[in-house]
Structures are given as structure tokens and as C-alpha cells.
mmCIF file of C-alpha atoms (C1' of nucleotides) in Angstrom:
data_model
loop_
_atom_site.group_PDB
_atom_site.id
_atom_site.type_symbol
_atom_site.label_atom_id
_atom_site.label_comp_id
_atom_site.label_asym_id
_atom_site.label_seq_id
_atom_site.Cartn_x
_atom_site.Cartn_y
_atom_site.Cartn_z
ATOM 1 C CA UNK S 1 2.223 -5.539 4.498
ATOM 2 C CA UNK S 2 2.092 -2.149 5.115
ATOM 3 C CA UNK S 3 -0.407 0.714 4.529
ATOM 4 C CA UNK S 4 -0.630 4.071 6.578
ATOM 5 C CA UNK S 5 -1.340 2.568 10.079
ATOM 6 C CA UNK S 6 1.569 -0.506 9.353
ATOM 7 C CA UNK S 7 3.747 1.556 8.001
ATOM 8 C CA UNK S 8 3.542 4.192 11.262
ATOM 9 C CA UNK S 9 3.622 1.154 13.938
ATOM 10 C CA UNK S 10 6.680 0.583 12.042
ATOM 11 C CA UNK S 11 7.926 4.108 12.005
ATOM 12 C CA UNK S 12 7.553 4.853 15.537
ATOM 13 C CA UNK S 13 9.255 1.690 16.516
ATOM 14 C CA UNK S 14 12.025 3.131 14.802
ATOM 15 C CA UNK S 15 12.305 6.624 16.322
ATOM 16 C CA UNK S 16 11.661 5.777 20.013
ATOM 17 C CA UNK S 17 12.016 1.849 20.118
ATOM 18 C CA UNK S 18 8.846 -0.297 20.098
ATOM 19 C CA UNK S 19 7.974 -4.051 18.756
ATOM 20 C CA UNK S 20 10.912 -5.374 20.290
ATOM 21 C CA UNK S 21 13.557 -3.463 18.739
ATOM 22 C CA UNK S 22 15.738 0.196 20.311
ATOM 23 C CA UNK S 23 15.485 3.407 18.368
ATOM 24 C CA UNK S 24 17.258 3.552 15.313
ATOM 25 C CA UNK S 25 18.023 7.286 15.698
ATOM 26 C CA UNK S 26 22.102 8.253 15.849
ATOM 27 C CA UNK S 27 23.373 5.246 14.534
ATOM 28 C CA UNK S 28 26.158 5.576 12.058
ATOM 29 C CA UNK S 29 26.100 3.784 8.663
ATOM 30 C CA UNK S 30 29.262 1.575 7.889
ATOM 31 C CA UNK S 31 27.701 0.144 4.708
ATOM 32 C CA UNK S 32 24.863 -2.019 3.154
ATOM 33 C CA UNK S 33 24.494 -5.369 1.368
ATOM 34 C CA UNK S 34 22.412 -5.449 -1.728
ATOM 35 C CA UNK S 35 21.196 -9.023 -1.921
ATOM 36 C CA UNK S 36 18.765 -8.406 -4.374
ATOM 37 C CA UNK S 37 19.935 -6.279 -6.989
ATOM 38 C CA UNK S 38 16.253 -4.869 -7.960
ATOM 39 C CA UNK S 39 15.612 -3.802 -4.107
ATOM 40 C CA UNK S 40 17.151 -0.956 -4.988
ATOM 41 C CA UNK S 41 15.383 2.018 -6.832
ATOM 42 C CA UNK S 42 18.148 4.558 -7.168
ATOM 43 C CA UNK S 43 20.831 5.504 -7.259
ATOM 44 C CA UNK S 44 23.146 2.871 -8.788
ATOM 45 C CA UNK S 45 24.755 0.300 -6.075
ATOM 46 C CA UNK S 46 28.231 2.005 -6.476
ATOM 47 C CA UNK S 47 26.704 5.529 -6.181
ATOM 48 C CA UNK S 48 24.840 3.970 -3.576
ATOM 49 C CA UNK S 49 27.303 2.469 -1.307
ATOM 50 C CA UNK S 50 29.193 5.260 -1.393
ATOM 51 C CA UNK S 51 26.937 7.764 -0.287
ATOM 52 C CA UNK S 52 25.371 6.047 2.590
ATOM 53 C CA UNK S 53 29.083 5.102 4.326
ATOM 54 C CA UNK S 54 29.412 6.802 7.679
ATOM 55 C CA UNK S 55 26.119 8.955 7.264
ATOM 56 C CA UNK S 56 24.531 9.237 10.635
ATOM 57 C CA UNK S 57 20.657 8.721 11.386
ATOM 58 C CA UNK S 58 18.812 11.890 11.875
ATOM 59 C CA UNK S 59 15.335 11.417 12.107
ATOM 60 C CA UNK S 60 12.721 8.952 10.932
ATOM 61 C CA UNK S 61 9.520 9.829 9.087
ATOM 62 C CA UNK S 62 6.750 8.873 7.041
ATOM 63 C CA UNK S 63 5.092 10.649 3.443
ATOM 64 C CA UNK S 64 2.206 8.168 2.655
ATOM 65 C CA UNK S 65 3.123 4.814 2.894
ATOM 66 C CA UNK S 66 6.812 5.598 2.402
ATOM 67 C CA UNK S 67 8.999 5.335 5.374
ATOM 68 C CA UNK S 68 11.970 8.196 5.605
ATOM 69 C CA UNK S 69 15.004 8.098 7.096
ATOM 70 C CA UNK S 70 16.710 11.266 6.992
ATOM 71 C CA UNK S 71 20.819 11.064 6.941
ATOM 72 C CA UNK S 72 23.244 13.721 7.322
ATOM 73 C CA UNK S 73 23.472 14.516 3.425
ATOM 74 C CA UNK S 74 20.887 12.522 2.277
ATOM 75 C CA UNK S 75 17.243 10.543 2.606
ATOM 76 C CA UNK S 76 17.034 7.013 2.626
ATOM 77 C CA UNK S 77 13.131 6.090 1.340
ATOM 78 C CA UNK S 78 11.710 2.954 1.544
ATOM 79 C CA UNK S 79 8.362 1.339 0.400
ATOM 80 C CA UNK S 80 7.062 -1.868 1.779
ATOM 81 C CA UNK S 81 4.821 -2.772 -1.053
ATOM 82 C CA UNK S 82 3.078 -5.762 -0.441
ATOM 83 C CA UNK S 83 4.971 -8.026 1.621
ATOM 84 C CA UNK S 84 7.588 -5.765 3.045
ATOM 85 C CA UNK S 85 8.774 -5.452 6.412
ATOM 86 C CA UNK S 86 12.269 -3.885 8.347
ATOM 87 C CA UNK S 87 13.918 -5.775 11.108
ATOM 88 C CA UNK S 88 16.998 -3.475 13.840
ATOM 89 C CA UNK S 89 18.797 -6.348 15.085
ATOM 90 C CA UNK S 90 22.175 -7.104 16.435
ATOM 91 C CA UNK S 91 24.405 -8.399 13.763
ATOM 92 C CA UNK S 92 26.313 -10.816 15.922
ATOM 93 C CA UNK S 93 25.059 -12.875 18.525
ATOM 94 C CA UNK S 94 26.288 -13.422 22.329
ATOM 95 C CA UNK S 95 29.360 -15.345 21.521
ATOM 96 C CA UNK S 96 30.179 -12.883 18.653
ATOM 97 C CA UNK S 97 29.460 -14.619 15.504
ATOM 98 C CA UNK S 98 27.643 -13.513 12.654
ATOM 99 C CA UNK S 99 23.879 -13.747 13.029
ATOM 100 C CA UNK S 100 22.872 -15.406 9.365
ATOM 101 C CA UNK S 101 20.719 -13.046 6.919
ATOM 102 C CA UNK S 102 16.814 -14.163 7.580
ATOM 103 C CA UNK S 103 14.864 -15.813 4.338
ATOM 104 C CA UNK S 104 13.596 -13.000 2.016
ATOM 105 C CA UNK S 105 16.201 -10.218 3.103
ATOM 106 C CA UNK S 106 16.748 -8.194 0.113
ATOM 107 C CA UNK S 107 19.032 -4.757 1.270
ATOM 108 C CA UNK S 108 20.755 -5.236 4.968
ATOM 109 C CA UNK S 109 22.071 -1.907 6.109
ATOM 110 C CA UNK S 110 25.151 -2.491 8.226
ATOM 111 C CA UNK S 111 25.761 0.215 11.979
ATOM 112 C CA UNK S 112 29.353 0.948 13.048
ATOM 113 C CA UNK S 113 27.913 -0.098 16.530
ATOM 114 C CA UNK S 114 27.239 -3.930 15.485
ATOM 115 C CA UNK S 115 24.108 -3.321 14.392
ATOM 116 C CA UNK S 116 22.078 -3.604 11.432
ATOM 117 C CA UNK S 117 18.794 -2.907 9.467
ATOM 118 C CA UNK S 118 17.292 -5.473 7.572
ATOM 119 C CA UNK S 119 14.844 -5.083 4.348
ATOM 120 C CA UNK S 120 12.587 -8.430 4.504
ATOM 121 C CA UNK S 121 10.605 -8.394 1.545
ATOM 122 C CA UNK S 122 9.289 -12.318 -0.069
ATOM 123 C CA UNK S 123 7.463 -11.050 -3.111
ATOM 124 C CA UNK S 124 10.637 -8.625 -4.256
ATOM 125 C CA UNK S 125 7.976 -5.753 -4.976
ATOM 126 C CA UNK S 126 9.756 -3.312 -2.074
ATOM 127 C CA UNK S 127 11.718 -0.783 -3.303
ATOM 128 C CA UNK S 128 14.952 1.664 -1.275
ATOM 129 C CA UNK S 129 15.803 5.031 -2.446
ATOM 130 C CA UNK S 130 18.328 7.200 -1.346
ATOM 131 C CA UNK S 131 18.170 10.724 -2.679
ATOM 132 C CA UNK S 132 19.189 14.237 -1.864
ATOM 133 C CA UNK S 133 15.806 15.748 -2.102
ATOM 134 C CA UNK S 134 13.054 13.084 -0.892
ATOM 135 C CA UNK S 135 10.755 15.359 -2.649
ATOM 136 C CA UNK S 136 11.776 14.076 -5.933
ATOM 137 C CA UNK S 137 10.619 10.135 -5.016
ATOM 138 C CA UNK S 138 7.654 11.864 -3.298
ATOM 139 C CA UNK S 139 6.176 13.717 -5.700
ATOM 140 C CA UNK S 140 3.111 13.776 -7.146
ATOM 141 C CA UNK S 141 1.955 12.093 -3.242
ATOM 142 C CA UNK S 142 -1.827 13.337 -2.365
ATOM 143 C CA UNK S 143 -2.872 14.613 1.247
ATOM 144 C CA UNK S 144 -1.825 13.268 4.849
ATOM 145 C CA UNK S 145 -5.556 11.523 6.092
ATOM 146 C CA UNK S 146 -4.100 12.786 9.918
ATOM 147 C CA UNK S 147 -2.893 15.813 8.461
ATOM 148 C CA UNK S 148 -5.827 18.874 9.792
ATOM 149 C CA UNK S 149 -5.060 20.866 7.050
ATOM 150 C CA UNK S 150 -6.684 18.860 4.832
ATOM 151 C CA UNK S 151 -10.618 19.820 5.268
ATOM 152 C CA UNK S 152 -13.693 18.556 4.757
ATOM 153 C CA UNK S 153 -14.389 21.168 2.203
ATOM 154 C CA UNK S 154 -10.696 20.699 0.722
ATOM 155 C CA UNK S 155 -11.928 16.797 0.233
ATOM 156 C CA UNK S 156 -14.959 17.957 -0.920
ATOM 157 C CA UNK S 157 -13.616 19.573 -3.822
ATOM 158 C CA UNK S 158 -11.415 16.888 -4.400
ATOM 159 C CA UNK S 159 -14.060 14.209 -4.357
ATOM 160 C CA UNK S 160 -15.769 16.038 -7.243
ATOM 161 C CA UNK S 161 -12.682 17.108 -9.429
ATOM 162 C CA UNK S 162 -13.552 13.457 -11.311
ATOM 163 C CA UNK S 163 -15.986 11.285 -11.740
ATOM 164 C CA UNK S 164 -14.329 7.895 -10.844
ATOM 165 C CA UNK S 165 -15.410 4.772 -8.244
ATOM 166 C CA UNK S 166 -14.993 5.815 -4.867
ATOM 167 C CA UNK S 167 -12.691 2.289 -3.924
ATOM 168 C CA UNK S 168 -9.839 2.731 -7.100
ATOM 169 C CA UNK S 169 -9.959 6.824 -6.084
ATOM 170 C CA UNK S 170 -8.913 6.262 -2.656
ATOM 171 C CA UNK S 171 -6.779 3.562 -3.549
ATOM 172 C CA UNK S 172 -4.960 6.290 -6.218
ATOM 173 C CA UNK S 173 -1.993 7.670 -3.744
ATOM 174 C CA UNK S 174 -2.472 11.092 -5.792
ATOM 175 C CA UNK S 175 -5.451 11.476 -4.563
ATOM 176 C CA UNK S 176 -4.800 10.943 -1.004
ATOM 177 C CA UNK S 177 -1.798 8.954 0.515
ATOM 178 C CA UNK S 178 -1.598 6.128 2.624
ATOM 179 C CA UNK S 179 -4.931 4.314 1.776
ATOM 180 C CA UNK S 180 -4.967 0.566 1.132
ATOM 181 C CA UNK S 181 -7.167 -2.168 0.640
ATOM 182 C CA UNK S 182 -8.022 -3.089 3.781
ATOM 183 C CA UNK S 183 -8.469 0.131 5.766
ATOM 184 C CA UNK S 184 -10.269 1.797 2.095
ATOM 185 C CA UNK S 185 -12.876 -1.140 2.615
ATOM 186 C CA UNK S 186 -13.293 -0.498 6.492
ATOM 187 C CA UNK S 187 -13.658 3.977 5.397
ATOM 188 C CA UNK S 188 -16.190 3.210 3.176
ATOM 189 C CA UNK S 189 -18.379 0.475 5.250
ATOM 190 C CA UNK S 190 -18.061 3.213 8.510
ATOM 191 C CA UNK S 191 -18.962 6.003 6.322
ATOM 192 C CA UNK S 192 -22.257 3.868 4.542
ATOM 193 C CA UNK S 193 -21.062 4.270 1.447
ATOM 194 C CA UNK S 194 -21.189 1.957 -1.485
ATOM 195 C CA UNK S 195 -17.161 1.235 -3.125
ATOM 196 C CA UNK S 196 -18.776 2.035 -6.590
ATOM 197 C CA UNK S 197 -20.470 5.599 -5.643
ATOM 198 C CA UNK S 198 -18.965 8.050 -8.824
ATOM 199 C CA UNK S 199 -16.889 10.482 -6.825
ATOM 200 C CA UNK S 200 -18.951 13.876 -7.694
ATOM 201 C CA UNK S 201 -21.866 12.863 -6.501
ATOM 202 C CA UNK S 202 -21.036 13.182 -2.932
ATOM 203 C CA UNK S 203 -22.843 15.507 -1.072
ATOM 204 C CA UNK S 204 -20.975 17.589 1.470
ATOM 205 C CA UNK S 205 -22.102 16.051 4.087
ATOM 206 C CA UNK S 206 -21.102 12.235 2.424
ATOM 207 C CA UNK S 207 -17.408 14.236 2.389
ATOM 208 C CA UNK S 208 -16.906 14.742 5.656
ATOM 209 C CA UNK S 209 -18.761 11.487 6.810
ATOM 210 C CA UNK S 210 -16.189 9.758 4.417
ATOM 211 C CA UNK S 211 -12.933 12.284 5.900
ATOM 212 C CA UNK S 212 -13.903 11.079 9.845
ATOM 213 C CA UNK S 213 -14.493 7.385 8.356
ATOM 214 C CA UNK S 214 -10.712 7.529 7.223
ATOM 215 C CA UNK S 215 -9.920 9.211 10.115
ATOM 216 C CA UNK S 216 -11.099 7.032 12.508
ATOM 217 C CA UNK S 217 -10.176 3.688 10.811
ATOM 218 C CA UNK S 218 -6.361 4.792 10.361
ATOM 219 C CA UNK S 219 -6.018 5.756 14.249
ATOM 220 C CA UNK S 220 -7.543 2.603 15.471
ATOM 221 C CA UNK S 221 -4.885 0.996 13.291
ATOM 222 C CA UNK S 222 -2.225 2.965 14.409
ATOM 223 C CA UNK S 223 -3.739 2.340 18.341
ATOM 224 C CA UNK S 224 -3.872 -1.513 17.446
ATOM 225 C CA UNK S 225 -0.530 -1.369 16.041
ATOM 226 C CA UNK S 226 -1.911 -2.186 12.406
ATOM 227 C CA UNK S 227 -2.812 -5.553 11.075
ATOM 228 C CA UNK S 228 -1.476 -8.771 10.768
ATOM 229 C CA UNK S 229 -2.984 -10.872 8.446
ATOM 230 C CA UNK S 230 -1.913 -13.540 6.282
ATOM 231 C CA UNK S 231 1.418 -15.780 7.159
ATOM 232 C CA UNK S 232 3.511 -12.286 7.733
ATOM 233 C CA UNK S 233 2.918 -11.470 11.544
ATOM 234 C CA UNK S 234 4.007 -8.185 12.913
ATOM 235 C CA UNK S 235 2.305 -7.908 16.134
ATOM 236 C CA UNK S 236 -0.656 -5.816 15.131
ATOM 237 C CA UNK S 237 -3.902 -6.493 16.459
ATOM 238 C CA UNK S 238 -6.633 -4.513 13.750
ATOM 239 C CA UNK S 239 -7.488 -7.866 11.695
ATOM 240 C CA UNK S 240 -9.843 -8.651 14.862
ATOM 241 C CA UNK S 241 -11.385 -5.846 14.933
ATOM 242 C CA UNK S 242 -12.648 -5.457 11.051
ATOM 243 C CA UNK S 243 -16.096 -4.379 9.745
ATOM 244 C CA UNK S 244 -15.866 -5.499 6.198
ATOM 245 C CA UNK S 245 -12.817 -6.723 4.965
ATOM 246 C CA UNK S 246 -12.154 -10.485 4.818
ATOM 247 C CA UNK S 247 -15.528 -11.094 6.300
ATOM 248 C CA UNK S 248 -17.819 -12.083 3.086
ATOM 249 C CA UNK S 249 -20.436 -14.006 3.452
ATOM 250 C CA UNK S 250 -20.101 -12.646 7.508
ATOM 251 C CA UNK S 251 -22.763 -10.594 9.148
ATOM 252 C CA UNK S 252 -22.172 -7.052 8.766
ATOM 253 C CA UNK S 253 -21.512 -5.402 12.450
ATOM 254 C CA UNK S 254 -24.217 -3.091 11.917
ATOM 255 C CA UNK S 255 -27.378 -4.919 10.018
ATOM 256 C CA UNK S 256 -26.327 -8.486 9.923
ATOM 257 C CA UNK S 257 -26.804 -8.498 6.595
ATOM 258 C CA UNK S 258 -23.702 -10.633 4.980
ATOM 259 C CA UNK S 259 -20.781 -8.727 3.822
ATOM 260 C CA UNK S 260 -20.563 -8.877 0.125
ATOM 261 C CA UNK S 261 -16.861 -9.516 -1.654
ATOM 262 C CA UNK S 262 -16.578 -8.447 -5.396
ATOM 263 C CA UNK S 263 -13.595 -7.039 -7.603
ATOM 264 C CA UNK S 264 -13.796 -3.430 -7.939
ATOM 265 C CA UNK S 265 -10.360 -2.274 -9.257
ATOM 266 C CA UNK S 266 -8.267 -5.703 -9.302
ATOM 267 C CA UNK S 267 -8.771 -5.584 -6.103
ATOM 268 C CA UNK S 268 -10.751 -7.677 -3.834
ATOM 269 C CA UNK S 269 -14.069 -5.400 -2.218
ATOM 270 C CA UNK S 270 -15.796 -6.100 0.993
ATOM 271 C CA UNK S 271 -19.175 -4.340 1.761
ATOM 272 C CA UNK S 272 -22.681 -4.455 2.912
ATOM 273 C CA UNK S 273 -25.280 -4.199 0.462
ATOM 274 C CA UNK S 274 -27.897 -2.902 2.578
ATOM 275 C CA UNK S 275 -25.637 0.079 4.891
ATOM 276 C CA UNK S 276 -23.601 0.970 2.046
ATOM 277 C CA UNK S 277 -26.710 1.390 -0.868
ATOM 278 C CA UNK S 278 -25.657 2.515 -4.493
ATOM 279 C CA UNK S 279 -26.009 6.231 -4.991
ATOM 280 C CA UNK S 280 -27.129 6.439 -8.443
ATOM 281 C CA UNK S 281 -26.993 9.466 -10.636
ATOM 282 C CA UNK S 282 -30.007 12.386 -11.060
ATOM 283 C CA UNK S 283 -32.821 11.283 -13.415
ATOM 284 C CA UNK S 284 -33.552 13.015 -16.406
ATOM 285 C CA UNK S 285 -30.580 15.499 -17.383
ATOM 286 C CA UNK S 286 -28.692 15.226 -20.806
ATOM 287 C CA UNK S 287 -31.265 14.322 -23.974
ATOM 288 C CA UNK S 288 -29.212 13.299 -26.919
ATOM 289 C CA UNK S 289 -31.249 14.499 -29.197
ATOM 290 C CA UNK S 290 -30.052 17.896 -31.334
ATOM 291 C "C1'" DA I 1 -8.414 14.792 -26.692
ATOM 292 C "C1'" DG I 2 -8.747 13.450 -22.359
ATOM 293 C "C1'" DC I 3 -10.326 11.008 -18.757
ATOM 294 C "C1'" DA I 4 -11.864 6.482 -16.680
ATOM 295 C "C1'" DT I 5 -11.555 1.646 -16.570
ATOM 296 C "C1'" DT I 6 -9.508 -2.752 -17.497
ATOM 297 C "C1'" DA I 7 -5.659 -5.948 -18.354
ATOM 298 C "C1'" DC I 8 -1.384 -7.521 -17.195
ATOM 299 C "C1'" DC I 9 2.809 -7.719 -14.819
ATOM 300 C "C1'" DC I 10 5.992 -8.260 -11.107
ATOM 301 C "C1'" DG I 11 8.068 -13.068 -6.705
ATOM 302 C "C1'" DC I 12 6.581 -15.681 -3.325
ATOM 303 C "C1'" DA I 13 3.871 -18.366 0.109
ATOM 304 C "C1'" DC I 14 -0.192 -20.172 1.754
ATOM 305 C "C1'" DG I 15 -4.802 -22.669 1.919
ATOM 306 C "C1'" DC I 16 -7.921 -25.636 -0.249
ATOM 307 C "C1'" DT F 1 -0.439 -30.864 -7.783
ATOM 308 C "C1'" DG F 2 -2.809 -26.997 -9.295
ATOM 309 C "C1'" DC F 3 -5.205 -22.913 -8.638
ATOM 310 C "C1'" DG F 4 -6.875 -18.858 -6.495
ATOM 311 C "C1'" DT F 5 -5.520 -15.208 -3.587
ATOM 312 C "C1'" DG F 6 -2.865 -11.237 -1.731
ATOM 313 C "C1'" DC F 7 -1.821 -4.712 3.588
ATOM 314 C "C1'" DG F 8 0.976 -2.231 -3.983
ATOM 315 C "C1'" DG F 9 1.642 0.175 -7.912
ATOM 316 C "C1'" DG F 10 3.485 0.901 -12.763
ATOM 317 C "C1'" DT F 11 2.525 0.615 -17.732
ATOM 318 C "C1'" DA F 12 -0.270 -0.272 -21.690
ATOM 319 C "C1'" DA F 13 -4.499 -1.088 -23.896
ATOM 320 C "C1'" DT F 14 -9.312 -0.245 -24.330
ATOM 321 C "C1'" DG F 15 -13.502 2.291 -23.759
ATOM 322 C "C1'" DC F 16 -16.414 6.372 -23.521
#
DNA sequence: AGCATTACCCGCACGC
DNA sequence: TGCGTGCGGGTAATGC
């Protein structure tokens, strides 16, 4: 379920406590159950087990939409995909007994204190990491959206390196990372502009209107907690607050014209034909002829 | 050749 | 029951 804003809600929760669960920080690995063999990226399960037993929790982070959770010796990296999600729970209950793995859990990570860290994933498209050098799973990540290094110039020049639709570009985590479906929809309906624009012909201005779009889409998510939509709950509160996506056929917040849905990408595109107009290229140009 | 787009795939659950 | 759909992304094929 996750994209930037989910995937921080769920990162913060884990650093200082938050959607009903304490901090994960300083907790001490005892071991992990793989219960779904495929869960696991690299290294092998052996390799695996072995490295993770009696590691200590450092810090948590996030690179994208990968959450990080930095060990002693080593990184644990997870990715949500579609229908991820991680649960801190107690492992026993109040009379002591085993609490009973939860539908869907793929990797449970087991705490010498009793607790434990479970990997919830239905569709089995998640995937856990543990490496010495994150940087190896994260490479080849584009920019932080929050990060204020990244300019409006920067994405400028970025924005006309290629000539590709403006929904598959930002969907393409190497060319920025975090964006999804949802909040790419919501970026381009706040900054007016049309999911099938060709990338270089964005006009500085467009740039930055589009940079402050993402901007301020991703921290209202993050403020709302992210979204919650379909049967997987988490608590978020964005899904009521959406301009485009999931609202075809809906008046658009600013025009009331109805929000258009079409594929763009294999994936499903929500827009409003009349604030978000096709930019089309410069007449004239290139004859053929020789 | 090289880039851009499209097709297909991967589990599962839900609504109609 | 059957079918379409989906907060993601990798690989392969096709197109320009």
C-alpha cells in the first residue's frame, strides 16, 4: 500500500512510536521466520538467519519507497510493493501464550524482549533485503521530492533529458523516488498539467509548478498519515481528501468538469480535461524532405 | 543504435 | 461464478 507518504507514516511510527505501536529502535534481534520463501530478496535464508541473530536496531529510515532499518553490521531493506504493510507487536499475549501469525504474514522478525516485527504482505510482491551496504539495493534510486537540494532548475533539466509522458516518468523511481499512482495523479491535476505532456516541453515555469505540486501533495499525505484505500486500512486519512484519483466521472475540485480515467502506462489515470489541457508540440519544425 | 512505449507477469482479495 | 481492478516494478517485445 505504500508510496512516499505511506511508507513515512510507517517509518516514523517505527522510530518514535505512532499508529498504535512503541518505537522499534534498540531492540535486539533473536531471529526471523521466513514463511514465504520468496519474501526474501537476499541473501540466502541460512546467510540470512545468521546474520541478523542478536543485531541490535539502530536507526530507521527511508530511500524512496524503501523502508531501512539500520543494524549493528548490517541494513535490513524492505519494500512494501503493492499490498505490503509491517506490524511491532507483542509475541505473546497476557497469559503468555503465543499470539498466532496474522493471514498474509510472509517474514516475522523475532526481539529478545518478546517482541516481534511482522511482514504482512497478501499479494507476495514485497520483498526484505539485508545487506552490508544498502547502497547496493538502492542504487540507481532518483531524487528525494522533500529533499531541498533537488531544485527547480535541477528538475528542470531533468524533465527535458527525454522526451517521455509525464505520468510513466514520474512513475520511473530513476527519475525521482517515491512517486506512485495515486499521489503522481493528484501532482499533475495541482500542477494543471495533462499525464500525457512529453517531458521536454515543459517550460521552466511548468517545472517548478510541477516540483511544489509534488511537494505539496506528499506532505499533506505525510500530515494525513497517507491513504487508506481499498480493503487494507492503515489509519490514513488522504483518500478523502483527493483531487483526481478514484474520482472519474466526479466533478473536478476546481472546474467541475468530470474527472476523466484512462490507461496511461498500465496504469489507471485520473484527470481533468479542461485544467490539465494537452500541451502539444511547436508547429512547423523538421521537413522530411532532403 | 538507442530510446520510448507496450505487453505480460507476479498472488490475492474485493466489488459488481 | 466470472471478470475487472489494484498505493509496484521487473523483463521482454515492439515501435520509432
Amino acid at each position: 500500500m505504500p508510496e512516499l507518504p505511506e511508507v513515512e507514516t510507517i517509518v516514523r511510527a517505527l522510530q518514535n512510536g505512532g499508529r498504535g505501536s512503541p518505537p522499534l529502535i534498540g531492540r535486539v534481534l533473536q531471529g526471523a521466520e521466513l514463511r514465504w520463501q520468496r519474501s526474501l530478496a537476499a541473501p540466502q535464508p541460512d546467510a540470512f538467519l545468521e546474520k541478523i541473530r542478536l543485531q541490535p536496531v539502530k536507526a530507521v529510515a527511508r530511500r524512496g519507497k524503501f523502508i531501512l532499518i539500520h543494524l549493528n553490521q548490517a541494513t535490513l531493506l524492505i519494500h512494501l510493493r503493492m499490498s505490503g504493510d509491517l506490524r511491532l507487536e507483542p509475541a505473546t499475549d497476557e497469559t503468555g501464550s503465543p499470539v498466532p501469525p496474522a493471514a498474509h504474514d510472509r517474514v516475522i522478525f523475532h526481539f529478545t524482549d518478546g517482541w516481534r516485527l511482522a511482514f504482512n504482505d497478501p499479494r507476495k510482491f514485497g520483498r526484505v533485503w539485508l545487506a552490508d551496504d544498502p547502497q547496493a539495493v538502492l542504487n540507481g534510486l532518483g531524487p528525494e521530492p522533500l529533499d531541498e537540494s533537488l531544485t527547480a532548475e535541477e528538475f528542470h533539466r531533468r524533465l527535458s533529458r527525454f522526451q517521455r509522458q509525464l505520468k510513466p516518468l514520474l512513475l520511473d523511481q530513476s527519475f525521482i523516488a517515491g512517486l506512485g499512482n495515486i499521489y503522481t495523479d493528484e501532482a499533475l491535476h495541482l500542477a494543471g498539467l495533462h499525464p500525457l505532456t512529453p517531458s521536454h516541453l515543459l517550460s521552466s515555469e511548468d517545472a517548478a509548478r510541477l516540483l511544489n505540486a509534488i511537494r505539496t501533495v506528499l506532505q499533506e499525505g505525510i500530515r494525513r498519515n497517507g491513504a487508506s484505500i481499498d480493503w487494507v486500512y492503515r489509519g490514513g486519512s488522504f483518500q478523502n481528501h483527493f483531487r483526481a484519483y478514484g474520482r472519474s466521472g466526479q466533478p473536478c475540485p476546481e472546474c467541475g468538469t468530470p474527472i476523466a480515467r484512462r490507461i496511461i502506462g498500465q496504469r489507471s489515470t485520473h484527470f481533468c480535461p479542461a485544467c490539465q489541457p494537452l500541451k502539444v508540440a511547436p508547429a512547423g519544425g523538421n521537413s522530411s524532405t532532403s
